[in-house]
Short mmCIF file of C-alpha atoms and ligand atoms in Angstrom, two decimals:
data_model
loop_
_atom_site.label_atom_id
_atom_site.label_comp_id
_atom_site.label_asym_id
_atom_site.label_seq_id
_atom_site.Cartn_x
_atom_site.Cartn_y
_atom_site.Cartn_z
CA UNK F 1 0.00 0.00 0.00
CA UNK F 2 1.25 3.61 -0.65
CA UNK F 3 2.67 6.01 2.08
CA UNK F 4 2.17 3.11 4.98
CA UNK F 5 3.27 3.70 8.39
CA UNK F 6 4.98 0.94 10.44
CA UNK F 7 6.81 0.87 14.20
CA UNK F 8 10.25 0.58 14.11
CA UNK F 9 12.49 -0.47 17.61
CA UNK F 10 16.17 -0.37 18.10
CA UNK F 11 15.93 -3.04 20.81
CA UNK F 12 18.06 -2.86 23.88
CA UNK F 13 20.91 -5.08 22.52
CA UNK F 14 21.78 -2.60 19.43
CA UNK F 15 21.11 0.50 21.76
CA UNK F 16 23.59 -1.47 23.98
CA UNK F 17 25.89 -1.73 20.60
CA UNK F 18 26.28 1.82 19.86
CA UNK F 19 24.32 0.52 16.75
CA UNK F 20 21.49 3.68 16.77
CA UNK F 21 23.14 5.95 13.53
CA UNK F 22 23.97 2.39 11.91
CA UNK F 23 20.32 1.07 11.95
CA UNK F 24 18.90 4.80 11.07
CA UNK F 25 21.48 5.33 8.40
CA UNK F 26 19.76 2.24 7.10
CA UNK F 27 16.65 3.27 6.78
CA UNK F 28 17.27 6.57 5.37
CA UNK F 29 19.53 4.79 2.72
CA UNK F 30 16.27 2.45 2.00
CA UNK F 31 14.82 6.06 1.39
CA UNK F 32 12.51 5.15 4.35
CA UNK F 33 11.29 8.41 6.24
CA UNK F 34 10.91 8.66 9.99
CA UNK F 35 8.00 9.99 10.75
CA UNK F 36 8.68 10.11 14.75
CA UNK F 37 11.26 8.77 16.73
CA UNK F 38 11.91 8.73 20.60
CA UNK F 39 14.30 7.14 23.31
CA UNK F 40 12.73 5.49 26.03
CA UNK F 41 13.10 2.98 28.68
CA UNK F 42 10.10 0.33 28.61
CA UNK F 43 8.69 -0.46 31.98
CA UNK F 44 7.32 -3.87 32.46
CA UNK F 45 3.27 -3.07 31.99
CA UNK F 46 4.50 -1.44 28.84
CA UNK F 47 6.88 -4.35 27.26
CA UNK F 48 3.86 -6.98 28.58
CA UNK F 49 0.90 -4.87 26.68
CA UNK F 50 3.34 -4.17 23.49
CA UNK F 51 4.09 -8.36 23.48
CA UNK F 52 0.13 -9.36 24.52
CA UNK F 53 -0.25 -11.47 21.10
CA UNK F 54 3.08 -13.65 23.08
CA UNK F 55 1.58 -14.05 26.59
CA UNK F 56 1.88 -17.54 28.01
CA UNK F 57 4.57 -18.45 25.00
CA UNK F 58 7.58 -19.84 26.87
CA UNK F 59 9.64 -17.10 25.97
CA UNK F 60 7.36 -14.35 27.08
CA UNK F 61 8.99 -13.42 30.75
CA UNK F 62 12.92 -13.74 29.44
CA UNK F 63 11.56 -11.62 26.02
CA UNK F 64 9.73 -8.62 28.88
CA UNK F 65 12.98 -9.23 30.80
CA UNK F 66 15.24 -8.01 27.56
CA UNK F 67 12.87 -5.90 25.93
CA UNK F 68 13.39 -3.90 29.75
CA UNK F 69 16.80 -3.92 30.24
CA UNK F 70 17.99 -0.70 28.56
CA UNK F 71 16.70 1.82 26.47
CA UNK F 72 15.27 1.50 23.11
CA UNK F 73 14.49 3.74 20.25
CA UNK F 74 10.98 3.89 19.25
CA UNK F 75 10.50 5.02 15.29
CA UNK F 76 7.26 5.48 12.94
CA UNK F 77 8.98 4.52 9.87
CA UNK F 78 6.78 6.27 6.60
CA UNK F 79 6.83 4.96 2.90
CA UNK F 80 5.34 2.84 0.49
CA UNK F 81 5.27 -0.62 1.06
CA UNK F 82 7.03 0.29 4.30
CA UNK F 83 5.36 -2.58 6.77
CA UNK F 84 7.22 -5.61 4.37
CA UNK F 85 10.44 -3.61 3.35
CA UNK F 86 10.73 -2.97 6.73
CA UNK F 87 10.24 -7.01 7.42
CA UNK F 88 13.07 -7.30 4.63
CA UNK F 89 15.48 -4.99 5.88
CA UNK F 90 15.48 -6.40 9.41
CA UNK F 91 15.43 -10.42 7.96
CA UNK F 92 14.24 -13.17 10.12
CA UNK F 93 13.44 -13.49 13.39
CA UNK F 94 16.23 -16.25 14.50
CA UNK F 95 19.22 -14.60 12.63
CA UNK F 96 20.70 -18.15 11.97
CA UNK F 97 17.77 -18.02 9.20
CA UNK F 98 18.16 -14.51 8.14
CA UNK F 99 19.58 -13.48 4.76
CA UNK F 100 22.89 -11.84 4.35
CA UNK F 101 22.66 -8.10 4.72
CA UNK F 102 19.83 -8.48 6.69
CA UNK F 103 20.07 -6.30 10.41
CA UNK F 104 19.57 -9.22 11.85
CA UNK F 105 21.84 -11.41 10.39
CA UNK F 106 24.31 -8.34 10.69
CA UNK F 107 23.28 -7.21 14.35
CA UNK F 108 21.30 -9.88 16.36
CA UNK F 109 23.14 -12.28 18.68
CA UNK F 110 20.28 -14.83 19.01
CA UNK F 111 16.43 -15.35 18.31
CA UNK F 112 15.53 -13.35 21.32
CA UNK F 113 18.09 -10.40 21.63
CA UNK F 114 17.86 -9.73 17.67
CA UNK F 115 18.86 -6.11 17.19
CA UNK F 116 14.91 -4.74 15.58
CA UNK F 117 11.30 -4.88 16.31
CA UNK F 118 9.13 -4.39 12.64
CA UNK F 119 5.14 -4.00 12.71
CA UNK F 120 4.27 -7.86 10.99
CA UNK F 121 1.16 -6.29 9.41
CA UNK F 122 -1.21 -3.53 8.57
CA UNK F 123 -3.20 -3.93 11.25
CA UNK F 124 -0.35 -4.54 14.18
CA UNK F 125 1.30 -1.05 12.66
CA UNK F 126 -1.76 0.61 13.26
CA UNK F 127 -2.01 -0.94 17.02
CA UNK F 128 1.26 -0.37 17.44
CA UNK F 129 2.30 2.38 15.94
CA UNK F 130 -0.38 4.26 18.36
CA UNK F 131 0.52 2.30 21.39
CA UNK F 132 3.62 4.73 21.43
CA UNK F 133 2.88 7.70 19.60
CA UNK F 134 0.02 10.07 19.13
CA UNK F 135 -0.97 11.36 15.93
CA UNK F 136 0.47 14.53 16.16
CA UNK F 137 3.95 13.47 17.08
CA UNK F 138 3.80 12.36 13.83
CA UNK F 139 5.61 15.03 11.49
CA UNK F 140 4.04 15.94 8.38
CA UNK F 141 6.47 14.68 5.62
P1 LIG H 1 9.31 -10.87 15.15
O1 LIG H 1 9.98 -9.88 16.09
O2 LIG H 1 10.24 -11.30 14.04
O3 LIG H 1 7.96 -10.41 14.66
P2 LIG H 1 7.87 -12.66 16.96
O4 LIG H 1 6.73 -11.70 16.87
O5 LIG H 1 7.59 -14.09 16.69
O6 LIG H 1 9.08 -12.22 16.00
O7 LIG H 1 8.52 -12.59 18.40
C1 LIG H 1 8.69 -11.34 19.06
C2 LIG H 1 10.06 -11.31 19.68
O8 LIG H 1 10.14 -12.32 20.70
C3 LIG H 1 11.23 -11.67 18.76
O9 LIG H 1 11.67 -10.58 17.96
C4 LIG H 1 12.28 -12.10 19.74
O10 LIG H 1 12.90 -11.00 20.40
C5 LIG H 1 11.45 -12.87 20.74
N1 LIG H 1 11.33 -14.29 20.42
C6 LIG H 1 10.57 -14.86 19.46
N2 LIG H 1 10.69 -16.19 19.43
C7 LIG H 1 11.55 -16.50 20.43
C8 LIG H 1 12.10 -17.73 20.94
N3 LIG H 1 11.77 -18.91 20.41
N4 LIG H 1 12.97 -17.66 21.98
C9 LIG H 1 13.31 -16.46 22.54
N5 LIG H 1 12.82 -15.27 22.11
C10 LIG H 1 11.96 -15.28 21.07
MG1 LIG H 2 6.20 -10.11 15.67
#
């Protein structure tokens, strides 16, 4: 779809990495725009309500326990076709299956602590694009 918007986090492990310009630089060499971006430290209610669709998944605590560790940077990426480039860009979850180039095959150091969050779908962007941002954070690009 034209002009989509999609969430974007630089998870704790990258922020951890000095890896912030590297990821954005990224993006902005995809041509992707960023539409809003903030740093912030997750609290626990937060990383459990972001993850809900994981609850009871035996990875769930260890993935709130990460996702809470450090700061991340939150991003609206902008573009079109943005939700699945985005998906390409960052590669698979488990970076022992991502493609070369991929961040996550370049960044990630296992299936849990892999570098990038990336909105799977239309409708999770929309959920979670607003579970961090309000619309008029969004700049008008
Ligand atoms: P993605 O982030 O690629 O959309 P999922 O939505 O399936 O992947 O999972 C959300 C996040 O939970 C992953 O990015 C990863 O940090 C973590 N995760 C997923 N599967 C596992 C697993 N089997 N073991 C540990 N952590 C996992
Ligand atoms: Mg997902």
């Amino acid at each position: 779809m034209p002009n989509e918007l999609t969430l974007s986090i630089i998870k704790p492990d990258a922020v951890s990495k000095k890896l912030i310009g590297t990821i954005i630089k990224r993006f902005e060499e995809e041509k992707i725009k960023i539409a809003a971006m903030r740093m912030k430290r997750l609290t626990k209610p937060e990383a459990e309500g972001f993850y809900a669709e994981h609850k009871g998944k035996p990875f769930f605590d260890s993935l709130v326990s990460f996702m809470t560790s450090g700061p991340v940077v939150l991003m609206v990426l902008q573009g079109d076709n943005v939700i699945l480039k985005n998906r390409d860009i960052m590669g698979a979850t488990n970076p022992a299956n991502a493609d070369e180039g991929t961040l996550r095959k370049l960044f990630a150091e296992s299936i849990e602590k892999n570098a990038v969050h990336g909105s799977d779908s239309p409708k999770s962007a929309e959920r979670e694009v607003s579970y961090f941002f309000k619309k008029e954070e969004l700049v008008n690009l």
